[in-house]
mmCIF file with all atom_site columns, C-alpha atoms in Angstrom:
data_model
loop_
_atom_site.group_PDB
_atom_site.id
_atom_site.type_symbol
_atom_site.label_atom_id
_atom_site.label_alt_id
_atom_site.label_comp_id
_atom_site.label_asym_id
_atom_site.label_entity_id
_atom_site.label_seq_id
_atom_site.pdbx_PDB_ins_code
_atom_site.Cartn_x
_atom_site.Cartn_y
_atom_site.Cartn_z
_atom_site.occupancy
_atom_site.B_iso_or_equiv
_atom_site.pdbx_formal_charge
_atom_site.auth_seq_id
_atom_site.auth_comp_id
_atom_site.auth_asym_id
_atom_site.auth_atom_id
_atom_site.pdbx_PDB_model_num
ATOM 1   C CA . MET A 1 1   ? -15.323 -13.866 46.667  1.00 68.00 ? 1   MET A CA 1
ATOM 2   C CA . ILE A 1 2   ? -15.438 -10.252 44.755  1.00 73.00 ? 2   ILE A CA 1
ATOM 3   C CA . LYS A 1 3   ? -12.006 -10.136 45.086  1.00 74.00 ? 3   LYS A CA 1
ATOM 4   C CA . ARG A 1 4   ? -11.385 -13.726 43.545  1.00 70.00 ? 4   ARG A CA 1
ATOM 5   C CA . ILE A 1 5   ? -13.383 -12.636 40.538  1.00 67.00 ? 5   ILE A CA 1
ATOM 6   C CA . GLN A 1 6   ? -11.813 -9.823  40.433  1.00 69.00 ? 6   GLN A CA 1
ATOM 7   C CA . MET A 1 7   ? -8.047  -11.615 40.290  1.00 68.00 ? 7   MET A CA 1
ATOM 8   C CA . LEU A 1 8   ? -10.106 -13.540 37.656  1.00 61.00 ? 8   LEU A CA 1
ATOM 9   C CA . LYS A 1 9   ? -10.517 -11.369 35.359  1.00 63.00 ? 9   LYS A CA 1
ATOM 10  C CA . ALA A 1 10  ? -7.232  -9.430  35.573  1.00 62.00 ? 10  ALA A CA 1
ATOM 11  C CA . LYS A 1 11  ? -5.751  -12.208 34.891  1.00 63.00 ? 11  LYS A CA 1
ATOM 12  C CA . ARG A 1 12  ? -7.624  -13.539 31.523  1.00 64.00 ? 12  ARG A CA 1
ATOM 13  C CA . GLY A 1 13  ? -5.390  -13.139 27.972  1.00 70.00 ? 13  GLY A CA 1
ATOM 14  C CA . PHE A 1 14  ? -6.671  -12.293 24.640  1.00 73.00 ? 14  PHE A CA 1
ATOM 15  C CA . THR A 1 15  ? -9.602  -13.830 23.262  1.00 82.00 ? 15  THR A CA 1
ATOM 16  C CA . ILE A 1 16  ? -9.362  -15.518 19.988  1.00 86.00 ? 16  ILE A CA 1
ATOM 17  C CA . VAL A 1 17  ? -11.566 -13.076 18.704  1.00 87.00 ? 17  VAL A CA 1
ATOM 18  C CA . GLU A 1 18  ? -9.608  -10.123 20.011  1.00 85.00 ? 18  GLU A CA 1
ATOM 19  C CA . LEU A 1 19  ? -6.108  -12.401 18.327  1.00 86.00 ? 19  LEU A CA 1
ATOM 20  C CA . VAL A 1 20  ? -8.286  -12.235 14.880  1.00 91.00 ? 20  VAL A CA 1
ATOM 21  C CA . VAL A 1 21  ? -8.602  -8.735  14.852  1.00 91.00 ? 21  VAL A CA 1
ATOM 22  C CA . VAL A 1 22  ? -5.475  -7.589  15.665  1.00 91.00 ? 22  VAL A CA 1
ATOM 23  C CA . ILE A 1 23  ? -4.033  -9.709  12.771  1.00 92.00 ? 23  ILE A CA 1
ATOM 24  C CA . ALA A 1 24  ? -6.462  -8.256  10.123  1.00 92.00 ? 24  ALA A CA 1
ATOM 25  C CA . VAL A 1 25  ? -5.297  -4.490  11.492  1.00 92.00 ? 25  VAL A CA 1
ATOM 26  C CA . ILE A 1 26  ? -1.494  -5.493  11.516  1.00 92.00 ? 26  ILE A CA 1
ATOM 27  C CA . GLY A 1 27  ? -2.416  -7.295  7.789   1.00 91.00 ? 27  GLY A CA 1
ATOM 28  C CA . ILE A 1 28  ? -4.255  -4.332  6.373   1.00 90.00 ? 28  ILE A CA 1
ATOM 29  C CA . LEU A 1 29  ? -0.837  -1.769  7.428   1.00 89.00 ? 29  LEU A CA 1
ATOM 30  C CA . ALA A 1 30  ? 1.027   -4.178  5.884   1.00 87.00 ? 30  ALA A CA 1
ATOM 31  C CA . MET A 1 31  ? -0.571  -4.331  2.670   1.00 87.00 ? 31  MET A CA 1
ATOM 32  C CA . VAL A 1 32  ? -0.871  -0.046  2.938   1.00 86.00 ? 32  VAL A CA 1
ATOM 33  C CA . LEU A 1 33  ? 2.815   -0.087  3.152   1.00 84.00 ? 33  LEU A CA 1
ATOM 34  C CA . VAL A 1 34  ? 4.665   -2.420  1.514   1.00 81.00 ? 34  VAL A CA 1
ATOM 35  C CA . PRO A 1 35  ? 3.990   -0.820  -1.544  1.00 79.00 ? 35  PRO A CA 1
ATOM 36  C CA . LEU A 1 36  ? 4.605   2.464   -0.309  1.00 77.00 ? 36  LEU A CA 1
ATOM 37  C CA . LEU A 1 37  ? 8.607   1.087   0.656   1.00 76.00 ? 37  LEU A CA 1
ATOM 38  C CA . MET A 1 38  ? 8.243   -0.816  -2.737  1.00 75.00 ? 38  MET A CA 1
ATOM 39  C CA . ASN A 1 39  ? 8.248   2.082   -4.253  1.00 77.00 ? 39  ASN A CA 1
ATOM 40  C CA . THR A 1 40  ? 10.850  4.276   -1.614  1.00 82.00 ? 40  THR A CA 1
ATOM 41  C CA . VAL A 1 41  ? 13.201  1.960   -2.912  1.00 80.00 ? 41  VAL A CA 1
ATOM 42  C CA . ALA A 1 42  ? 13.031  2.003   -6.407  1.00 80.00 ? 42  ALA A CA 1
ATOM 43  C CA . SER A 1 43  ? 13.326  6.194   -6.039  1.00 84.00 ? 43  SER A CA 1
ATOM 44  C CA . ALA A 1 44  ? 16.453  5.725   -4.404  1.00 87.00 ? 44  ALA A CA 1
ATOM 45  C CA . ARG A 1 45  ? 17.518  3.919   -7.244  1.00 86.00 ? 45  ARG A CA 1
ATOM 46  C CA . ILE A 1 46  ? 16.709  6.088   -9.915  1.00 87.00 ? 46  ILE A CA 1
ATOM 47  C CA . THR A 1 47  ? 18.246  9.074   -7.880  1.00 89.00 ? 47  THR A CA 1
ATOM 48  C CA . SER A 1 48  ? 21.488  7.209   -7.289  1.00 90.00 ? 48  SER A CA 1
ATOM 49  C CA . ALA A 1 49  ? 21.342  6.097   -11.017 1.00 90.00 ? 49  ALA A CA 1
ATOM 50  C CA . ASN A 1 50  ? 20.748  9.651   -12.150 1.00 92.00 ? 50  ASN A CA 1
ATOM 51  C CA . SER A 1 51  ? 23.432  11.043  -9.551  1.00 93.00 ? 51  SER A CA 1
ATOM 52  C CA . ASN A 1 52  ? 26.052  8.169   -11.566 1.00 94.00 ? 52  ASN A CA 1
ATOM 53  C CA . ALA A 1 53  ? 25.458  10.035  -14.689 1.00 93.00 ? 53  ALA A CA 1
ATOM 54  C CA . THR A 1 54  ? 25.659  13.568  -13.730 1.00 94.00 ? 54  THR A CA 1
ATOM 55  C CA . ASN A 1 55  ? 29.194  12.979  -12.567 1.00 95.00 ? 55  ASN A CA 1
ATOM 56  C CA . ILE A 1 56  ? 29.984  10.984  -15.494 1.00 95.00 ? 56  ILE A CA 1
ATOM 57  C CA . VAL A 1 57  ? 28.951  14.617  -17.557 1.00 95.00 ? 57  VAL A CA 1
ATOM 58  C CA . LYS A 1 58  ? 31.156  16.245  -14.983 1.00 96.00 ? 58  LYS A CA 1
ATOM 59  C CA . VAL A 1 59  ? 34.410  13.781  -15.490 1.00 96.00 ? 59  VAL A CA 1
ATOM 60  C CA . ILE A 1 60  ? 34.013  14.219  -18.787 1.00 95.00 ? 60  ILE A CA 1
ATOM 61  C CA . ASP A 1 61  ? 33.410  18.524  -19.017 1.00 95.00 ? 61  ASP A CA 1
ATOM 62  C CA . VAL A 1 62  ? 36.031  18.456  -17.098 1.00 95.00 ? 62  VAL A CA 1
ATOM 63  C CA . PHE A 1 63  ? 38.410  16.606  -18.757 1.00 94.00 ? 63  PHE A CA 1
ATOM 64  C CA . MET A 1 64  ? 37.544  18.015  -22.194 1.00 92.00 ? 64  MET A CA 1
ATOM 65  C CA . SER A 1 65  ? 38.535  20.998  -20.645 1.00 93.00 ? 65  SER A CA 1
ATOM 66  C CA . THR A 1 66  ? 41.492  20.460  -18.736 1.00 93.00 ? 66  THR A CA 1
ATOM 67  C CA . ASN A 1 67  ? 42.781  18.692  -21.790 1.00 93.00 ? 67  ASN A CA 1
ATOM 68  C CA . GLN A 1 68  ? 42.079  21.761  -24.465 1.00 92.00 ? 68  GLN A CA 1
ATOM 69  C CA . ILE A 1 69  ? 40.433  18.863  -26.860 1.00 91.00 ? 69  ILE A CA 1
ATOM 70  C CA . THR A 1 70  ? 37.890  21.004  -29.414 1.00 88.00 ? 70  THR A CA 1
ATOM 71  C CA . GLN A 1 71  ? 35.348  19.188  -30.841 1.00 86.00 ? 71  GLN A CA 1
ATOM 72  C CA . LEU A 1 72  ? 34.584  19.367  -34.721 1.00 83.00 ? 72  LEU A CA 1
ATOM 73  C CA . SER A 1 73  ? 31.164  17.405  -34.599 1.00 86.00 ? 73  SER A CA 1
ATOM 74  C CA . ASP A 1 74  ? 29.460  15.529  -32.523 1.00 86.00 ? 74  ASP A CA 1
ATOM 75  C CA . ALA A 1 75  ? 29.912  12.220  -30.880 1.00 89.00 ? 75  ALA A CA 1
ATOM 76  C CA . VAL A 1 76  ? 28.224  9.434   -29.170 1.00 90.00 ? 76  VAL A CA 1
ATOM 77  C CA . PHE A 1 77  ? 30.462  7.755   -26.748 1.00 92.00 ? 77  PHE A CA 1
ATOM 78  C CA . THR A 1 78  ? 29.312  4.486   -25.291 1.00 92.00 ? 78  THR A CA 1
ATOM 79  C CA . VAL A 1 79  ? 31.486  2.466   -22.288 1.00 94.00 ? 79  VAL A CA 1
ATOM 80  C CA . THR A 1 80  ? 31.191  -0.903  -20.915 1.00 93.00 ? 80  THR A CA 1
ATOM 81  C CA . VAL A 1 81  ? 32.447  -1.168  -17.268 1.00 94.00 ? 81  VAL A CA 1
ATOM 82  C CA . SER A 1 82  ? 32.892  -5.513  -16.395 1.00 93.00 ? 82  SER A CA 1
ATOM 83  C CA . GLY A 1 83  ? 34.790  -5.631  -13.292 1.00 90.00 ? 83  GLY A CA 1
ATOM 84  C CA . ASN A 1 84  ? 37.708  -3.146  -13.157 1.00 89.00 ? 84  ASN A CA 1
ATOM 85  C CA . THR A 1 85  ? 37.744  -3.203  -17.284 1.00 93.00 ? 85  THR A CA 1
ATOM 86  C CA . TRP A 1 86  ? 36.694  -0.010  -18.834 1.00 94.00 ? 86  TRP A CA 1
ATOM 87  C CA . THR A 1 87  ? 35.624  -0.694  -22.915 1.00 94.00 ? 87  THR A CA 1
ATOM 88  C CA . GLY A 1 88  ? 35.069  2.905   -24.683 1.00 93.00 ? 88  GLY A CA 1
ATOM 89  C CA . SER A 1 89  ? 33.594  3.754   -28.696 1.00 93.00 ? 89  SER A CA 1
ATOM 90  C CA . ALA A 1 90  ? 35.749  5.474   -30.861 1.00 92.00 ? 90  ALA A CA 1
ATOM 91  C CA . LEU A 1 91  ? 35.135  8.814   -30.734 1.00 90.00 ? 91  LEU A CA 1
ATOM 92  C CA . SER A 1 92  ? 35.009  10.698  -34.013 1.00 86.00 ? 92  SER A CA 1
ATOM 93  C CA . GLY A 1 93  ? 35.124  14.673  -34.290 1.00 86.00 ? 93  GLY A CA 1
ATOM 94  C CA . LEU A 1 94  ? 37.693  15.208  -31.106 1.00 89.00 ? 94  LEU A CA 1
ATOM 95  C CA . SER A 1 95  ? 40.865  16.627  -31.707 1.00 88.00 ? 95  SER A CA 1
ATOM 96  C CA . GLY A 1 96  ? 43.766  17.807  -29.024 1.00 87.00 ? 96  GLY A CA 1
ATOM 97  C CA . GLY A 1 97  ? 45.335  17.057  -25.650 1.00 86.00 ? 97  GLY A CA 1
ATOM 98  C CA . GLY A 1 98  ? 48.179  15.860  -27.067 1.00 89.00 ? 98  GLY A CA 1
ATOM 99  C CA . PHE A 1 99  ? 46.077  12.166  -28.450 1.00 90.00 ? 99  PHE A CA 1
ATOM 100 C CA . SER A 1 100 ? 44.726  10.874  -31.190 1.00 91.00 ? 100 SER A CA 1
ATOM 101 C CA . TRP A 1 101 ? 41.611  10.469  -31.211 1.00 91.00 ? 101 TRP A CA 1
ATOM 102 C CA . GLY A 1 102 ? 38.982  8.322   -33.813 1.00 90.00 ? 102 GLY A CA 1
ATOM 103 C CA . VAL A 1 103 ? 40.069  4.112   -32.244 1.00 89.00 ? 103 VAL A CA 1
ATOM 104 C CA . GLY A 1 104 ? 38.131  2.107   -29.495 1.00 89.00 ? 104 GLY A CA 1
ATOM 105 C CA . ALA A 1 105 ? 40.246  2.073   -26.116 1.00 93.00 ? 105 ALA A CA 1
ATOM 106 C CA . ILE A 1 106 ? 40.265  -0.299  -22.930 1.00 92.00 ? 106 ILE A CA 1
ATOM 107 C CA . TYR A 1 107 ? 41.159  0.114   -20.171 1.00 92.00 ? 107 TYR A CA 1
ATOM 108 C CA . SER A 1 108 ? 42.172  -1.593  -16.886 1.00 91.00 ? 108 SER A CA 1
ATOM 109 C CA . GLY A 1 109 ? 45.093  -0.296  -14.992 1.00 87.00 ? 109 GLY A CA 1
ATOM 110 C CA . SER A 1 110 ? 46.951  1.678   -17.331 1.00 85.00 ? 110 SER A CA 1
ATOM 111 C CA . PRO A 1 111 ? 45.934  3.779   -20.175 1.00 84.00 ? 111 PRO A CA 1
ATOM 112 C CA . ASN A 1 112 ? 47.652  4.284   -23.324 1.00 81.00 ? 112 ASN A CA 1
ATOM 113 C CA . GLU A 1 113 ? 48.256  7.606   -23.207 1.00 83.00 ? 113 GLU A CA 1
ATOM 114 C CA . ALA A 1 114 ? 48.758  8.430   -27.142 1.00 85.00 ? 114 ALA A CA 1
ATOM 115 C CA . SER A 1 115 ? 44.970  7.405   -27.220 1.00 90.00 ? 115 SER A CA 1
ATOM 116 C CA . GLY A 1 116 ? 42.208  10.008  -26.188 1.00 92.00 ? 116 GLY A CA 1
ATOM 117 C CA . GLU A 1 117 ? 39.611  7.193   -25.596 1.00 93.00 ? 117 GLU A CA 1
ATOM 118 C CA . SER A 1 118 ? 41.635  5.867   -23.457 1.00 92.00 ? 118 SER A CA 1
ATOM 119 C CA . MET A 1 119 ? 43.193  8.870   -21.513 1.00 93.00 ? 119 MET A CA 1
ATOM 120 C CA . LEU A 1 120 ? 39.412  9.350   -20.999 1.00 94.00 ? 120 LEU A CA 1
ATOM 121 C CA . LEU A 1 121 ? 38.433  6.211   -19.797 1.00 94.00 ? 121 LEU A CA 1
ATOM 122 C CA . ALA A 1 122 ? 41.213  6.226   -16.878 1.00 94.00 ? 122 ALA A CA 1
ATOM 123 C CA . GLU A 1 123 ? 39.907  9.561   -16.149 1.00 95.00 ? 123 GLU A CA 1
ATOM 124 C CA . LEU A 1 124 ? 36.541  8.653   -15.942 1.00 95.00 ? 124 LEU A CA 1
ATOM 125 C CA . ALA A 1 125 ? 37.454  5.142   -13.647 1.00 94.00 ? 125 ALA A CA 1
ATOM 126 C CA . LYS A 1 126 ? 39.438  7.016   -11.471 1.00 94.00 ? 126 LYS A CA 1
ATOM 127 C CA . ASN A 1 127 ? 36.663  9.430   -10.519 1.00 94.00 ? 127 ASN A CA 1
ATOM 128 C CA . LEU A 1 128 ? 33.927  6.839   -10.735 1.00 93.00 ? 128 LEU A CA 1
ATOM 129 C CA . ALA A 1 129 ? 35.881  3.797   -8.757  1.00 88.00 ? 129 ALA A CA 1
ATOM 130 C CA . GLY A 1 130 ? 33.417  1.685   -6.932  1.00 86.00 ? 130 GLY A CA 1
ATOM 131 C CA . ILE A 1 131 ? 30.810  2.502   -9.795  1.00 90.00 ? 131 ILE A CA 1
ATOM 132 C CA . GLY A 1 132 ? 30.355  -1.656  -10.520 1.00 90.00 ? 132 GLY A CA 1
ATOM 133 C CA . ASP A 1 133 ? 29.380  -3.011  -13.349 1.00 93.00 ? 133 ASP A CA 1
ATOM 134 C CA . ALA A 1 134 ? 27.475  -0.958  -15.784 1.00 92.00 ? 134 ALA A CA 1
ATOM 135 C CA . SER A 1 135 ? 27.008  0.891   -19.020 1.00 92.00 ? 135 SER A CA 1
ATOM 136 C CA . ILE A 1 136 ? 26.735  4.237   -20.360 1.00 93.00 ? 136 ILE A CA 1
ATOM 137 C CA . TYR A 1 137 ? 25.954  6.555   -23.250 1.00 92.00 ? 137 TYR A CA 1
ATOM 138 C CA . VAL A 1 138 ? 27.376  9.506   -23.274 1.00 93.00 ? 138 VAL A CA 1
ATOM 139 C CA . VAL A 1 139 ? 26.313  12.518  -26.485 1.00 91.00 ? 139 VAL A CA 1
ATOM 140 C CA . LEU A 1 140 ? 28.619  15.247  -26.571 1.00 90.00 ? 140 LEU A CA 1
ATOM 141 C CA . SER A 1 141 ? 27.902  17.973  -28.835 1.00 86.00 ? 141 SER A CA 1
ATOM 142 C CA . ASP A 1 142 ? 30.317  22.038  -28.554 1.00 84.00 ? 142 ASP A CA 1
ATOM 143 C CA . GLY A 1 143 ? 32.723  21.047  -26.732 1.00 84.00 ? 143 GLY A CA 1
ATOM 144 C CA . PHE A 1 144 ? 30.317  19.504  -23.757 1.00 89.00 ? 144 PHE A CA 1
ATOM 145 C CA . ALA A 1 145 ? 28.702  16.212  -22.338 1.00 91.00 ? 145 ALA A CA 1
ATOM 146 C CA . ARG A 1 146 ? 25.193  17.030  -22.845 1.00 90.00 ? 146 ARG A CA 1
ATOM 147 C CA . PHE A 1 147 ? 23.035  13.598  -22.310 1.00 91.00 ? 147 PHE A CA 1
ATOM 148 C CA . ALA A 1 148 ? 24.362  11.061  -20.441 1.00 92.00 ? 148 ALA A CA 1
ATOM 149 C CA . ALA A 1 149 ? 22.572  7.254   -19.650 1.00 90.00 ? 149 ALA A CA 1
ATOM 150 C CA . TYR A 1 150 ? 24.228  5.101   -16.649 1.00 92.00 ? 150 TYR A CA 1
ATOM 151 C CA . ALA A 1 151 ? 22.462  1.493   -16.396 1.00 90.00 ? 151 ALA A CA 1
ATOM 152 C CA . PRO A 1 152 ? 23.747  -0.732  -13.945 1.00 90.00 ? 152 PRO A CA 1
ATOM 153 C CA . GLY A 1 153 ? 24.931  -4.078  -15.633 1.00 87.00 ? 153 GLY A CA 1
ATOM 154 C CA . THR A 1 154 ? 26.667  -4.584  -18.455 1.00 81.00 ? 154 THR A CA 1
ATOM 155 C CA . ALA A 1 155 ? 23.600  -4.863  -21.042 1.00 82.00 ? 155 ALA A CA 1
ATOM 156 C CA . GLU A 1 156 ? 23.696  -2.368  -23.878 1.00 82.00 ? 156 GLU A CA 1
ATOM 157 C CA . VAL A 1 157 ? 21.438  0.469   -22.588 1.00 80.00 ? 157 VAL A CA 1
ATOM 158 C CA . ALA A 1 158 ? 21.527  3.076   -26.019 1.00 80.00 ? 158 ALA A CA 1
ATOM 159 C CA . SER A 1 159 ? 18.466  0.513   -27.561 1.00 82.00 ? 159 SER A CA 1
ATOM 160 C CA . GLU A 1 160 ? 16.276  1.656   -24.233 1.00 83.00 ? 160 GLU A CA 1
ATOM 161 C CA . LEU A 1 161 ? 16.539  5.510   -24.007 1.00 82.00 ? 161 LEU A CA 1
ATOM 162 C CA . PRO A 1 162 ? 14.089  8.340   -24.859 1.00 82.00 ? 162 PRO A CA 1
ATOM 163 C CA . THR A 1 163 ? 14.790  9.783   -28.364 1.00 80.00 ? 163 THR A CA 1
ATOM 164 C CA . ILE A 1 164 ? 17.757  12.255  -28.778 1.00 78.00 ? 164 ILE A CA 1
ATOM 165 C CA . VAL A 1 165 ? 17.237  15.486  -30.599 1.00 78.00 ? 165 VAL A CA 1
ATOM 166 C CA . ASN A 1 166 ? 20.000  17.746  -31.234 1.00 74.00 ? 166 ASN A CA 1
ATOM 167 C CA . GLY A 1 167 ? 22.614  15.844  -28.441 1.00 72.00 ? 167 GLY A CA 1
ATOM 168 C CA . LEU A 1 168 ? 19.024  16.114  -25.825 1.00 76.00 ? 168 LEU A CA 1
ATOM 169 C CA . PRO A 1 169 ? 16.897  13.734  -24.723 1.00 83.00 ? 169 PRO A CA 1
ATOM 170 C CA . ASN A 1 170 ? 12.940  13.748  -25.595 1.00 82.00 ? 170 ASN A CA 1
ATOM 171 C CA . PHE A 1 171 ? 11.103  12.065  -22.102 1.00 81.00 ? 171 PHE A CA 1
ATOM 172 C CA . ASP A 1 172 ? 8.028   12.678  -23.672 1.00 83.00 ? 172 ASP A CA 1
ATOM 173 C CA . GLY A 1 173 ? 6.331   9.036   -22.530 1.00 78.00 ? 173 GLY A CA 1
ATOM 174 C CA . TRP A 1 174 ? 9.735   8.292   -20.861 1.00 74.00 ? 174 TRP A CA 1
ATOM 175 C CA . SER A 1 175 ? 10.626  7.260   -17.466 1.00 77.00 ? 175 SER A CA 1
ATOM 176 C CA . ASN A 1 176 ? 13.471  5.786   -15.641 1.00 78.00 ? 176 ASN A CA 1
ATOM 177 C CA . LYS A 1 177 ? 12.658  2.513   -16.543 1.00 72.00 ? 177 LYS A CA 1
ATOM 178 C CA . SER A 1 178 ? 13.223  0.645   -19.660 1.00 67.00 ? 178 SER A CA 1
ATOM 179 C CA . PRO A 1 179 ? 10.618  -1.591  -21.004 1.00 66.00 ? 179 PRO A CA 1
ATOM 180 C CA . SER A 1 180 ? 12.343  -4.878  -19.050 1.00 72.00 ? 180 SER A CA 1
ATOM 181 C CA . GLY A 1 181 ? 12.510  -2.914  -16.092 1.00 78.00 ? 181 GLY A CA 1
ATOM 182 C CA . ARG A 1 182 ? 15.419  -1.611  -15.753 1.00 84.00 ? 182 ARG A CA 1
ATOM 183 C CA . ILE A 1 183 ? 16.447  1.497   -13.931 1.00 87.00 ? 183 ILE A CA 1
ATOM 184 C CA . ILE A 1 184 ? 18.566  4.320   -16.032 1.00 87.00 ? 184 ILE A CA 1
ATOM 185 C CA . GLY A 1 185 ? 19.659  7.739   -14.774 1.00 87.00 ? 185 GLY A CA 1
ATOM 186 C CA . THR A 1 186 ? 20.209  10.249  -16.861 1.00 88.00 ? 186 THR A CA 1
ATOM 187 C CA . TYR A 1 187 ? 21.369  13.476  -17.537 1.00 90.00 ? 187 TYR A CA 1
ATOM 188 C CA . PRO A 1 188 ? 20.149  16.113  -17.564 1.00 89.00 ? 188 PRO A CA 1
ATOM 189 C CA . GLN A 1 189 ? 17.471  13.971  -15.015 1.00 81.00 ? 189 GLN A CA 1
ATOM 190 C CA . ASN A 1 190 ? 13.562  13.857  -16.506 1.00 73.00 ? 190 ASN A CA 1
ATOM 191 C CA . LYS A 1 191 ? 11.156  15.937  -14.659 1.00 67.00 ? 191 LYS A CA 1
#
């Protein structure tokens, strides 16, 4: 008889109370972990965007150095990438490289070799293949890219950036998320 009682106790499953407690514990753990995972995803997106902005600066700096481009005044270069088409604004205040400057350009696979903007877009497209649709904003000063912002998607990015003073951003009160919730990567990075 004792063996039979022990066998019945051994075969017994969970009670409903035990099952509810286990489900409650799993629910509490999920409530704690889901926000942490969401923050990790957002941080990864910001890191990726910052990396793209840094790579943009490097490509522009190498292009200007290699082609011996001189800069006569500060300039802003805005670029929109849509599919395989790169569209850039006119860059005034630059000379050299055997290019004419000051005309906006579109690059879709073959550059207009007379236009500096077209050649710069070709260099960006070659070195940043796979960047996807994007909006890019670059401040050039003293022959270098001093500030760059990169945002996925083709919507204008300039209005969502920190204020730019003497070619450098003022990050006070600004985060890598715009008011619309867009992730924007910058160089230099927001600390």
